[in-house]
CSV table of C-alpha atoms and ligand atoms in Angstrom, one decimal:
chain,number,residue,atom,x,y,z
P,1,MET,CA,16.4,17.9,6.6
P,2,ASN,CA,17.1,14.2,7.5
P,3,GLU,CA,17.9,15.2,11.1
P,4,SER,CA,14.7,17.3,11.4
P,5,VAL,CA,12.5,14.2,10.6
P,6,LYS,CA,14.5,12.1,13.1
P,7,GLN,CA,14.2,14.8,15.8
P,8,GLU,CA,10.4,15.4,15.5
P,9,ARG,CA,8.7,14.9,18.8
P,10,PHE,CA,5.7,12.7,18.9
P,11,GLN,CA,2.4,14.3,19.9
P,12,ILE,CA,-1.0,12.7,19.7
P,13,ILE,CA,-3.4,14.2,17.1
P,14,PRO,CA,-7.0,13.2,18.1
P,15,PRO,CA,-9.2,11.9,15.3
P,16,PRO,CA,-12.0,14.1,13.9
P,17,TYR,CA,-14.8,11.6,14.5
P,18,ARG,CA,-16.7,9.8,17.2
P,19,ILE,CA,-17.5,6.1,17.1
P,20,LYS,CA,-21.3,5.4,16.5
P,21,VAL,CA,-21.3,1.8,15.5
P,22,VAL,CA,-18.8,-1.0,16.4
P,23,GLU,CA,-18.1,-4.4,14.9
P,24,LEU,CA,-18.3,-7.0,17.6
P,25,LEU,CA,-15.6,-9.6,17.6
P,26,SER,CA,-16.9,-13.2,17.6
P,27,LYS,CA,-16.4,-15.7,20.4
P,28,GLU,CA,-13.9,-17.5,18.1
P,29,GLN,CA,-11.9,-14.3,17.7
P,30,MET,CA,-11.8,-13.7,21.5
P,31,ASP,CA,-10.8,-17.4,22.0
P,32,ILE,CA,-8.0,-17.0,19.5
P,33,ALA,CA,-6.6,-14.1,21.6
P,34,ASP,CA,-6.4,-16.3,24.7
P,35,ASN,CA,-5.5,-19.7,23.3
P,36,ARG,CA,-2.1,-20.3,21.8
P,37,GLN,CA,-2.9,-23.9,21.0
P,38,LYS,CA,-5.7,-22.8,18.7
P,39,ARG,CA,-3.4,-20.3,17.0
P,40,GLU,CA,-0.8,-23.0,16.5
P,41,GLU,CA,-3.3,-25.2,14.8
P,42,ALA,CA,-4.6,-22.3,12.7
P,43,ILE,CA,-1.2,-21.1,11.4
P,44,LYS,CA,-0.1,-24.7,10.6
P,45,LYS,CA,-3.3,-25.3,8.7
P,46,ALA,CA,-2.7,-22.0,6.8
P,47,GLY,CA,0.7,-23.2,5.7
P,48,TYR,CA,2.4,-20.4,7.8
P,49,ASN,CA,0.9,-17.8,5.5
P,50,THR,CA,-1.2,-15.2,7.2
P,51,PHE,CA,-3.2,-14.7,3.9
P,52,LEU,CA,-4.6,-18.2,4.4
P,53,LEU,CA,-6.0,-17.6,7.9
P,54,LYS,CA,-9.7,-17.2,8.3
P,55,GLU,CA,-10.8,-13.9,9.7
P,56,ASP,CA,-12.3,-15.6,12.8
P,57,GLN,CA,-8.9,-16.9,13.6
P,58,VAL,CA,-7.5,-13.4,13.8
P,59,TYR,CA,-7.7,-11.1,16.9
P,60,ILE,CA,-6.2,-7.8,15.6
P,61,ASP,CA,-6.1,-7.7,11.8
P,62,LEU,CA,-3.2,-5.6,10.4
P,63,LEU,CA,-2.9,-7.6,7.2
P,64,THR,CA,-3.9,-4.6,5.1
P,65,ASP,CA,-5.3,-1.2,5.1
P,66,SER,CA,-7.1,-2.2,1.8
P,67,GLY,CA,-10.9,-2.3,1.9
P,68,THR,CA,-10.7,-2.5,5.7
P,69,ASN,CA,-11.5,1.1,6.4
P,70,ALA,CA,-14.5,2.2,8.5
P,71,MET,CA,-16.9,4.2,6.4
P,72,SER,CA,-18.5,7.4,7.8
P,73,ASP,CA,-22.2,8.0,8.5
P,74,ASN,CA,-22.1,10.2,5.4
P,75,GLN,CA,-20.8,7.4,3.3
P,76,TRP,CA,-23.3,4.9,4.6
P,77,ALA,CA,-26.1,7.5,3.9
P,78,GLY,CA,-24.8,7.6,0.4
P,79,MET,CA,-25.0,3.8,0.1
P,80,MET,CA,-28.8,4.2,0.5
P,81,LEU,CA,-28.8,6.5,-2.5
P,82,GLY,CA,-27.3,3.9,-4.8
P,83,ASP,CA,-28.8,4.2,-8.3
P,84,GLU,CA,-28.5,0.7,-9.6
P,85,ALA,CA,-29.4,1.5,-13.2
P,86,TYR,CA,-27.3,-0.6,-15.6
P,87,ALA,CA,-26.4,2.5,-17.6
P,88,GLY,CA,-25.8,6.1,-16.6
P,89,SER,CA,-26.2,5.8,-12.8
P,90,LYS,CA,-26.3,9.1,-11.0
P,91,ASN,CA,-23.6,7.8,-8.7
P,92,PHE,CA,-21.2,7.5,-11.6
P,93,TYR,CA,-21.6,11.3,-12.3
P,94,ASN,CA,-21.1,12.1,-8.6
P,95,LEU,CA,-17.9,10.0,-8.8
P,96,GLU,CA,-16.8,11.7,-12.0
P,97,LYS,CA,-17.3,15.1,-10.3
P,98,ALA,CA,-15.3,14.1,-7.2
P,99,VAL,CA,-12.4,12.9,-9.4
P,100,ARG,CA,-12.4,16.0,-11.4
P,101,GLU,CA,-12.6,18.3,-8.4
P,102,ILE,CA,-10.1,16.6,-6.2
P,103,TYR,CA,-7.6,14.9,-8.6
P,104,GLY,CA,-8.2,17.2,-11.5
P,105,TYR,CA,-8.1,14.7,-14.4
P,106,LYS,CA,-10.6,15.1,-17.2
P,107,TYR,CA,-11.6,11.5,-17.9
P,108,LEU,CA,-12.7,8.7,-15.6
P,109,VAL,CA,-13.0,5.0,-16.1
P,110,PRO,CA,-14.3,3.2,-12.9
P,111,THR,CA,-13.1,-0.3,-12.1
P,112,HIS,CA,-13.9,-2.7,-9.3
P,113,GLN,CA,-10.5,-2.2,-7.7
P,114,GLY,CA,-7.0,-0.9,-8.4
P,115,ARG,CA,-5.4,-3.8,-10.2
P,116,ALA,CA,-8.2,-3.8,-12.8
P,117,ALA,CA,-7.3,-0.2,-13.7
P,118,GLU,CA,-3.6,-1.3,-13.8
P,119,HIS,CA,-4.5,-4.1,-16.2
P,120,ILE,CA,-6.3,-1.9,-18.6
P,121,MET,CA,-3.6,0.8,-18.5
P,122,SER,CA,-0.8,-1.7,-19.1
P,123,GLN,CA,-2.5,-3.5,-21.9
P,124,ILE,CA,-3.1,-0.2,-23.7
P,125,LEU,CA,0.2,1.6,-23.2
P,126,ILE,CA,2.8,-1.2,-23.2
P,127,LYS,CA,4.2,-3.0,-26.2
P,128,PRO,CA,6.3,-6.1,-25.8
P,129,GLY,CA,10.0,-5.2,-25.3
P,130,ASP,CA,9.2,-1.9,-23.6
P,131,SER,CA,10.8,-0.9,-20.3
P,132,VAL,CA,8.8,0.7,-17.5
P,133,PRO,CA,10.7,2.7,-14.9
P,134,ASN,CA,9.2,2.6,-11.4
P,135,ASN,CA,10.0,4.2,-8.0
P,136,MET,CA,10.4,0.7,-6.5
P,137,TYR,CA,7.6,-1.7,-7.2
P,138,PHE,CA,4.1,-2.6,-6.2
P,139,THR,CA,3.2,-6.3,-6.7
P,140,THR,CA,0.1,-5.8,-8.8
P,141,ARG,CA,1.4,-2.9,-10.9
P,142,ARG,CA,4.6,-4.8,-11.7
P,143,VAL,CA,2.8,-8.0,-12.6
P,144,HIS,CA,0.6,-6.1,-15.1
P,145,GLN,CA,3.6,-4.4,-16.6
P,146,GLU,CA,5.3,-7.8,-17.1
P,147,LEU,CA,2.1,-9.5,-18.4
P,148,ALA,CA,1.9,-6.8,-21.0
P,149,GLY,CA,5.5,-7.7,-22.1
P,150,ALA,CA,7.5,-4.9,-20.4
P,151,THR,CA,10.6,-5.1,-18.2
P,152,TRP,CA,10.2,-3.5,-14.8
P,153,VAL,CA,13.1,-1.2,-14.0
P,154,ASP,CA,13.7,0.3,-10.5
P,155,VAL,CA,14.7,3.9,-10.5
P,156,SER,CA,14.1,4.6,-6.8
P,157,ILE,CA,16.8,6.4,-4.8
P,158,ASP,CA,19.1,4.1,-2.9
P,159,GLU,CA,17.9,5.3,0.4
P,160,ALA,CA,14.5,3.7,-0.3
P,161,HIS,CA,16.1,0.3,0.1
P,162,ASP,CA,17.8,1.2,3.4
P,163,PRO,CA,15.4,0.6,6.3
P,164,GLN,CA,17.6,2.7,8.6
P,165,SER,CA,17.9,5.8,6.5
P,166,TRP,CA,16.0,8.8,7.8
P,167,HIS,CA,15.6,10.3,4.3
P,168,PRO,CA,12.3,12.3,4.5
P,169,PHE,CA,11.4,11.4,0.8
P,170,LYS,CA,12.4,7.8,0.2
P,171,GLY,CA,9.8,7.7,-2.5
P,172,ASN,CA,11.8,10.0,-4.7
P,173,VAL,CA,12.9,9.0,-8.2
P,174,ASP,CA,16.7,8.9,-8.9
P,175,LEU,CA,16.8,11.1,-12.0
P,176,GLU,CA,20.2,9.9,-12.9
P,177,LYS,CA,19.0,6.3,-13.0
P,178,LEU,CA,16.1,7.3,-15.1
P,179,GLU,CA,18.3,9.3,-17.5
P,180,ALA,CA,20.6,6.3,-17.8
P,181,LEU,CA,17.6,4.1,-18.8
P,182,ILE,CA,16.4,6.6,-21.3
P,183,GLN,CA,19.9,6.7,-22.9
P,184,GLU,CA,20.1,2.9,-22.9
P,185,VAL,CA,16.8,1.9,-24.4
P,186,GLY,CA,15.6,5.2,-26.0
P,187,PRO,CA,12.5,7.1,-24.9
P,188,GLU,CA,10.3,5.4,-27.5
P,189,LYS,CA,10.7,2.2,-25.6
P,190,ILE,CA,9.5,3.8,-22.4
P,191,PRO,CA,5.7,4.0,-22.6
P,192,TYR,CA,5.4,5.8,-19.2
P,193,MET,CA,7.1,6.5,-16.0
P,194,SER,CA,5.3,4.6,-13.3
P,195,LEU,CA,5.2,6.8,-10.1
P,196,GLU,CA,3.7,5.5,-6.9
P,197,ALA,CA,2.7,8.0,-4.2
P,198,ASN,CA,3.7,7.1,-0.7
P,199,VAL,CA,5.6,4.0,-1.8
P,200,ASN,CA,4.1,1.0,-0.1
P,201,MET,CA,7.0,-1.5,-0.4
P,202,ALA,CA,9.5,1.0,0.8
P,203,GLY,CA,7.6,1.4,4.0
P,204,GLY,CA,4.9,3.9,3.1
P,205,GLN,CA,7.4,6.6,2.0
P,206,PRO,CA,6.6,9.8,0.0
P,207,PHE,CA,8.2,11.6,-2.9
P,208,SER,CA,8.8,15.4,-2.6
P,209,MET,CA,7.2,18.0,-4.8
P,210,GLU,CA,10.7,19.2,-5.8
P,211,ASN,CA,11.5,15.7,-7.1
P,212,LEU,CA,8.2,15.4,-8.9
P,213,THR,CA,8.7,18.8,-10.7
P,214,ALA,CA,12.2,17.8,-11.8
P,215,LEU,CA,10.8,14.4,-12.9
P,216,ARG,CA,8.1,16.2,-14.9
P,217,ALA,CA,10.7,18.3,-16.7
P,218,LEU,CA,12.9,15.3,-17.6
P,219,CYS,CA,9.9,13.3,-18.8
P,220,SER,CA,8.5,16.2,-20.8
P,221,LYS,CA,11.8,16.6,-22.5
P,222,HIS,CA,11.6,13.0,-23.7
P,223,GLU,CA,7.8,13.0,-24.2
P,224,ILE,CA,7.4,10.3,-21.6
P,225,PRO,CA,4.0,10.4,-19.8
P,226,ILE,CA,3.9,10.1,-16.0
P,227,MET,CA,1.3,7.6,-14.8
P,228,LEU,CA,0.7,7.9,-11.1
P,229,ASP,CA,-0.3,5.2,-8.7
P,230,GLY,CA,-2.5,7.5,-6.6
P,231,THR,CA,-3.7,4.8,-4.2
P,232,ARG,CA,-2.1,6.6,-1.2
P,233,LEU,CA,-1.9,10.1,-2.7
P,234,VAL,CA,-3.2,12.0,0.3
P,235,GLU,CA,-0.7,10.4,2.7
P,236,ASN,CA,2.0,11.6,0.3
P,237,ALA,CA,0.5,15.0,0.2
P,238,TYR,CA,0.4,15.2,4.0
P,239,PHE,CA,4.1,14.4,4.3
P,240,ILE,CA,4.9,17.1,1.8
P,241,GLN,CA,2.8,19.6,3.9
P,242,ARG,CA,4.7,18.6,7.0
P,243,ARG,CA,8.2,18.2,5.6
P,244,GLU,CA,8.8,20.3,2.5
P,245,THR,CA,9.6,23.9,2.7
P,246,GLY,CA,7.2,26.1,0.9
P,247,HIS,CA,4.2,23.7,1.2
P,248,GLU,CA,3.5,24.1,5.0
P,249,LYS,CA,0.6,26.5,4.5
P,250,LYS,CA,-1.1,24.6,1.7
P,251,SER,CA,-3.9,22.2,2.5
P,252,VAL,CA,-3.6,18.5,1.8
P,253,ARG,CA,-6.3,19.0,-0.8
P,254,GLN,CA,-4.3,21.6,-2.7
P,255,ILE,CA,-1.1,19.6,-2.5
P,256,ALA,CA,-2.8,16.4,-3.8
P,257,ARG,CA,-4.2,18.4,-6.7
P,258,GLU,CA,-0.8,19.9,-7.4
P,259,ILE,CA,0.8,16.4,-7.5
P,260,CYS,CA,-1.8,15.2,-10.0
P,261,SER,CA,-1.3,18.3,-12.2
P,262,TYR,CA,2.3,17.2,-12.9
P,263,THR,CA,1.1,13.8,-14.1
P,264,ASP,CA,-0.8,12.5,-17.1
P,265,GLY,CA,-3.0,10.0,-15.5
P,266,VAL,CA,-3.6,7.8,-12.5
P,267,THR,CA,-4.7,4.4,-11.4
P,268,VAL,CA,-6.3,4.3,-7.9
P,269,SER,CA,-7.3,1.6,-5.5
P,270,GLY,CA,-10.1,3.3,-3.7
P,271,LYS,CA,-9.9,0.8,-1.0
P,272,LYS,CA,-7.1,2.7,0.8
P,273,ASP,CA,-7.1,6.6,0.9
P,274,ALA,CA,-10.6,6.8,-0.5
P,275,LEU,CA,-12.1,5.1,2.5
P,276,VAL,CA,-14.2,2.4,0.9
P,277,ASN,CA,-14.4,-1.4,1.0
P,278,ILE,CA,-14.3,-1.8,-2.8
P,279,GLY,CA,-13.7,0.3,-5.8
P,280,GLY,CA,-11.0,1.8,-8.0
P,281,PHE,CA,-10.5,3.8,-11.2
P,282,LEU,CA,-8.3,5.0,-14.0
P,283,ALA,CA,-8.3,8.7,-14.7
P,284,CYS,CA,-6.4,10.7,-17.3
P,285,ASN,CA,-6.2,13.8,-19.5
P,286,ASP,CA,-5.5,12.0,-22.8
P,287,LYS,CA,-8.6,11.5,-24.8
P,288,LYS,CA,-7.1,8.7,-26.8
P,289,LEU,CA,-6.1,6.7,-23.7
P,290,PHE,CA,-9.6,7.3,-22.2
P,291,VAL,CA,-11.4,6.2,-25.3
P,292,GLU,CA,-9.4,3.0,-25.5
P,293,ALA,CA,-9.8,2.3,-21.8
P,294,ARG,CA,-13.5,2.9,-22.0
P,295,ALA,CA,-13.7,0.4,-24.8
P,296,MET,CA,-11.7,-2.1,-22.8
P,297,VAL,CA,-13.5,-1.8,-19.5
P,298,VAL,CA,-16.7,-3.2,-20.9
P,299,VAL,CA,-14.9,-6.4,-21.8
P,300,PHE,CA,-13.3,-7.0,-18.4
P,301,GLU,CA,-15.3,-5.1,-15.8
P,302,GLY,CA,-18.7,-3.8,-16.9
P,303,LEU,CA,-20.3,-0.8,-18.6
P,304,HIS,CA,-18.1,2.3,-18.6
P,305,THR,CA,-20.5,4.0,-16.1
P,306,TYR,CA,-20.1,1.4,-13.4
P,307,GLY,CA,-16.9,-0.6,-14.2
P,308,GLY,CA,-17.8,-3.6,-12.0
P,309,LEU,CA,-19.1,-1.5,-9.1
P,310,ALA,CA,-22.6,-1.2,-7.7
P,311,GLY,CA,-24.0,2.4,-7.8
P,312,ARG,CA,-23.9,2.5,-4.0
P,313,ASP,CA,-20.2,1.6,-4.0
P,314,MET,CA,-19.5,4.5,-6.5
P,315,GLU,CA,-21.4,6.9,-4.2
P,316,ALA,CA,-19.5,5.7,-1.1
P,317,MET,CA,-16.2,6.3,-3.0
P,318,ALA,CA,-17.3,9.7,-4.3
P,319,ARG,CA,-18.0,10.8,-0.7
P,320,GLY,CA,-14.8,9.1,0.6
P,321,ILE,CA,-12.8,11.2,-1.9
P,322,TYR,CA,-14.0,14.4,-0.3
P,323,GLU,CA,-13.4,13.1,3.2
P,324,MET,CA,-9.9,11.8,2.5
P,325,VAL,CA,-8.5,15.2,1.7
P,326,GLN,CA,-9.6,16.8,5.0
P,327,ASP,CA,-6.4,17.9,6.8
P,328,ARG,CA,-7.5,16.7,10.2
P,329,HIS,CA,-8.5,13.3,8.9
P,330,VAL,CA,-5.1,12.7,7.2
P,331,ALA,CA,-3.1,14.1,10.1
P,332,ALA,CA,-4.9,11.9,12.7
P,333,ARG,CA,-4.7,8.8,10.5
P,334,VAL,CA,-1.0,9.1,9.9
P,335,ASN,CA,-0.5,10.0,13.6
P,336,GLN,CA,-2.1,6.8,14.7
P,337,VAL,CA,0.4,4.8,12.6
P,338,GLU,CA,3.2,7.0,14.0
P,339,TYR,CA,2.0,6.3,17.5
P,340,LEU,CA,2.6,2.6,17.1
P,341,GLY,CA,5.9,3.2,15.4
P,342,HIS,CA,6.9,5.5,18.3
P,343,LEU,CA,6.2,2.8,20.9
P,344,LEU,CA,8.3,0.3,19.0
P,345,LEU,CA,11.2,2.7,18.4
P,346,GLN,CA,11.2,3.5,22.1
P,347,ALA,CA,11.6,-0.2,22.8
P,348,ARG,CA,14.4,-0.4,20.2
P,349,VAL,CA,12.5,-2.9,18.0
P,350,PRO,CA,13.9,-2.6,14.5
P,351,VAL,CA,11.4,-0.9,12.2
P,352,VAL,CA,11.7,1.0,8.9
P,353,VAL,CA,12.2,4.7,9.5
P,354,PRO,CA,10.8,7.3,9.0
P,355,ILE,CA,7.5,5.6,10.1
P,356,GLY,CA,5.3,5.4,7.0
P,357,GLY,CA,1.8,6.7,6.3
P,358,HIS,CA,-0.2,3.6,6.3
P,359,ALA,CA,1.8,1.0,8.2
P,360,VAL,CA,4.7,0.2,10.5
P,361,PHE,CA,7.2,-2.2,9.0
P,362,LEU,CA,9.3,-4.5,11.1
P,363,ASP,CA,12.8,-5.0,9.7
P,364,ALA,CA,13.1,-8.8,9.7
P,365,ARG,CA,16.8,-8.7,8.8
P,366,ARG,CA,17.6,-7.0,12.1
P,367,PHE,CA,14.8,-8.7,14.0
P,368,LEU,CA,15.9,-12.2,13.0
P,369,PRO,CA,19.6,-11.9,11.9
P,370,HIS,CA,20.0,-15.7,12.5
P,371,ILE,CA,17.6,-16.6,9.6
P,372,PRO,CA,19.1,-16.3,6.1
P,373,GLN,CA,17.0,-14.8,3.3
P,374,GLU,CA,16.6,-18.3,1.7
P,375,ARG,CA,14.6,-19.2,4.8
P,376,TYR,CA,12.2,-16.3,4.4
P,377,PRO,CA,12.7,-14.4,7.6
P,378,SER,CA,9.8,-12.0,7.0
P,379,GLN,CA,7.4,-14.9,6.4
P,380,ALA,CA,8.7,-16.6,9.6
P,381,LEU,CA,8.3,-13.3,11.5
P,382,SER,CA,4.7,-12.7,10.4
P,383,ALA,CA,3.8,-16.3,11.2
P,384,ALA,CA,5.5,-16.1,14.6
P,385,LEU,CA,3.7,-12.8,15.4
P,386,TYR,CA,0.4,-14.4,14.8
P,387,LEU,CA,1.4,-17.5,16.8
P,388,GLU,CA,2.4,-15.6,19.8
P,389,SER,CA,-0.3,-12.9,19.8
P,390,GLY,CA,-3.2,-13.5,17.3
P,391,ILE,CA,-2.1,-10.3,15.4
P,392,ARG,CA,-2.0,-10.7,11.6
P,393,GLY,CA,0.6,-8.8,9.6
P,394,MET,CA,1.9,-9.4,6.1
P,395,GLU,CA,5.2,-10.6,4.6
P,396,ARG,CA,6.9,-7.9,2.4
P,397,GLY,CA,10.2,-9.5,1.5
P,398,MET,CA,11.5,-12.2,-0.8
P,399,VAL,CA,8.1,-14.1,-1.0
P,400,SER,CA,6.3,-10.9,-2.1
P,401,SER,CA,9.1,-10.1,-4.6
P,402,GLY,CA,8.5,-13.4,-6.5
P,403,ARG,CA,10.6,-14.6,-9.4
P,404,ASP,CA,12.2,-12.8,-12.3
P,405,PRO,CA,10.1,-13.8,-15.3
P,406,ALA,CA,13.1,-13.9,-17.6
P,407,THR,CA,15.3,-16.2,-15.4
P,408,GLY,CA,12.8,-17.9,-13.1
P,409,GLU,CA,15.2,-17.1,-10.2
P,410,GLU,CA,13.9,-15.7,-6.9
P,411,ARG,CA,14.3,-12.0,-6.6
P,412,LYS,CA,16.3,-11.1,-3.5
P,413,PRO,CA,15.1,-7.7,-2.3
P,414,ARG,CA,17.3,-5.8,0.2
P,415,LEU,CA,14.2,-5.1,2.3
P,416,GLU,CA,12.9,-8.0,4.3
P,417,LEU,CA,9.8,-6.6,6.1
P,418,VAL,CA,6.7,-7.5,8.0
P,419,ARG,CA,4.0,-4.9,7.4
P,420,LEU,CA,1.5,-3.9,10.1
P,421,ALA,CA,-1.0,-1.9,8.1
P,422,ILE,CA,-3.5,0.1,10.1
P,423,PRO,CA,-7.0,0.3,8.6
P,424,ARG,CA,-8.3,3.9,8.6
P,425,ARG,CA,-10.7,4.8,11.5
P,426,GLY,CA,-11.0,1.1,12.5
P,427,TYR,CA,-8.8,0.6,15.6
P,428,THR,CA,-8.1,2.6,18.8
P,429,HIS,CA,-4.9,3.6,20.4
P,430,THR,CA,-5.5,0.9,23.0
P,431,ASP,CA,-5.2,-1.6,20.2
P,432,MET,CA,-1.9,0.0,19.2
P,433,ASP,CA,-0.7,-0.4,22.8
P,434,PHE,CA,-1.6,-4.0,22.8
P,435,VAL,CA,0.1,-4.6,19.4
P,436,ALA,CA,3.3,-2.8,20.6
P,437,GLN,CA,3.4,-4.9,23.8
P,438,ALA,CA,3.0,-8.2,21.8
P,439,ILE,CA,5.8,-7.2,19.4
P,440,ILE,CA,8.1,-6.2,22.2
P,441,ARG,CA,7.5,-9.6,23.9
P,442,LEU,CA,8.2,-11.3,20.6
P,443,TYR,CA,11.4,-9.3,20.1
P,444,ARG,CA,12.6,-10.5,23.5
P,445,MET,CA,12.2,-14.2,22.4
P,446,ARG,CA,13.4,-13.6,18.8
P,447,LYS,CA,16.2,-16.1,19.0
P,448,ARG,CA,13.7,-18.9,19.4
P,449,ILE,CA,12.1,-18.2,16.0
P,450,SER,CA,13.2,-20.4,13.1
P,451,GLY,CA,13.1,-20.1,9.3
P,452,LEU,CA,10.7,-21.6,6.8
P,453,LYS,CA,10.8,-23.8,3.6
P,454,MET,CA,8.4,-23.0,0.8
P,455,VAL,CA,6.4,-26.0,-0.2
P,456,TYR,CA,4.0,-24.5,-2.7
P,457,GLU,CA,3.9,-21.4,-4.8
P,458,THR,CA,1.9,-19.9,-7.6
P,459,GLU,CA,3.5,-18.5,-10.8
P,460,ARG,CA,2.4,-14.9,-10.1
P,461,LEU,CA,1.7,-13.0,-6.9
P,462,ARG,CA,2.8,-16.0,-5.0
P,463,PHE,CA,2.6,-14.4,-1.6
P,464,PHE,CA,-1.2,-14.7,-1.6
P,465,GLN,CA,-1.3,-18.5,-1.7
P,466,ALA,CA,2.2,-19.9,-1.0
P,467,ARG,CA,2.6,-22.5,1.7
P,468,PHE,CA,5.5,-23.2,4.0
P,469,ARG,CA,6.7,-25.4,6.8
P,470,PRO,CA,9.2,-24.7,9.5
P,471,ALA,CA,12.7,-25.6,8.4
P,472,GLY,CA,13.7,-27.0,11.8
P,473,GLY,CA,10.4,-28.7,12.6
P,474,ARG,CA,8.9,-25.9,14.8
P,475,LEU,CA,8.4,-22.2,14.2
P,476,THR,CA,9.2,-21.2,17.7
P,477,GLY,CA,11.4,-23.5,19.7
B,501,PM9,N1,-2.5,-3.0,-2.1
B,501,PM9,C1,-2.2,-3.8,0.1
B,501,PM9,O1,-2.5,-4.5,1.1
B,501,PM9,C2,-3.9,-4.9,-1.3
B,501,PM9,C3,-3.5,-6.3,-1.6
B,501,PM9,S1,-2.0,-6.5,-2.4
B,501,PM9,C4,-1.0,-7.2,-1.2
B,501,PM9,O2,-1.3,-2.9,0.2
B,501,PM9,C5,-0.9,0.0,-4.5
B,501,PM9,C6,0.1,0.9,-4.1
B,501,PM9,C7,-1.5,-0.9,-3.7
B,501,PM9,C8,-2.5,-1.8,-4.1
B,501,PM9,C9,-3.0,-2.8,-3.3
B,501,PM9,C10,-2.8,-1.8,-5.5
B,501,PM9,C11,-3.9,-2.7,-6.0
B,501,PM9,C12,-2.2,-0.9,-6.3
B,501,PM9,N2,-1.3,0.0,-5.8
B,501,PM9,O3,-6.0,-4.2,-4.2
B,501,PM9,O4,-6.4,-4.1,-6.7
B,501,PM9,O5,-1.1,-0.9,-2.4
B,501,PM9,O6,-7.5,-2.5,-5.2
B,501,PM9,O7,-5.1,-2.3,-5.6
B,501,PM9,C13,-2.9,-3.9,-1.1
B,501,PM9,P1,-6.3,-3.4,-5.4
């Protein structure tokens, strides 16, 4: 099976839309594309952290696929139908219907974005001293588990940490690692299995249905609920359709629903798959969890029928949920990401394989073997990419991994990556050609890139605001 993914031939899948409105780039953005001096000043001022650049200092923005999607005419039409009543907005009921029909969970608690749902879920389910097994980690999910007093435990398969492994389902859970944890701490100390669809930090990698059903059986045996991070559910469903025997003839919509049916609840950032600029939710089948979450959302977000969202935003998300499961949409979206990956693979630029669903990840360890992990190679690479081209990516290595809350030591992940996340429906293949050319040029001059020292960090989620300076005086010599 590994070989079959490796040997797939790349073919373009055209998108199922036409462009009706475009966002014009400002004069500043066009100047940035042409003027290296300006980019040098900008990245220096931003402390070599691409999160701290202003948007008008960026030419092509691949920082994230979160909230950066282009909404459809149907979604914009829905925005005009926003019912801004404080309580009982029509749009909440439309969203509830969409979540029931597509995900299949009974109860919905809307939130302004994904991490708010993670906060509520963690505070309700976790007791101090618990352990939460995860298939790798996502920054916000892990921080909320730790803030609630749990220890995060990685139960992902080893291949997930190997950027060169062609395993088709790097998002799988290693059931032996999970069994060992259950034996060690006891099932009563495991409030839930935290399962992420299309694991972001592993490179946008799916789990298989086979692995999920085995996980369900193991968790049911020990009465451990499975709480899904369904932020990129449909991209995972699409890979199952394409790669897993027995699922080829099912629609993405059917597969997505089947995935949810093996889980007990979900937190979702609607800003990714669901094609909106803001929004999220917690959904579940357990009435007790729902009642507690509904009571808590009014403290942190807003009334339980808007959860921090305007009525119009709930409407856009409800419509986005129906659009996101359309087979042609998902296929074309992932295909655009694969197009960029394919160009880089052809040029032998080191990237995570298989190419993920939402992003191409540069492998900074192989790109910059001369920079030790203590000098933050991924951070240096993302800063250098901006400096040389005006393209913004994101560090996904030691800076993102942060510090162990128990020891205060920096975590040293095996993966040192720079993520180039592709917003849905926002860029063209010409943009991807431009990005590939810039990265290939950067790869040719890679020996001139030097490492960074961290000069400021925050206690949690430090990658957002940390600041750096070049260890050798200049970023690119
Ligand atoms: N992900 C991303 O760029 C937004 C900023 S964090 C660097 O990938 C998963 C799998 C996510 C995610 C956000 C959240 C949190 C939860 N799970 O950003 O709070 O990728 O809506 O969602 C980002 P919110």
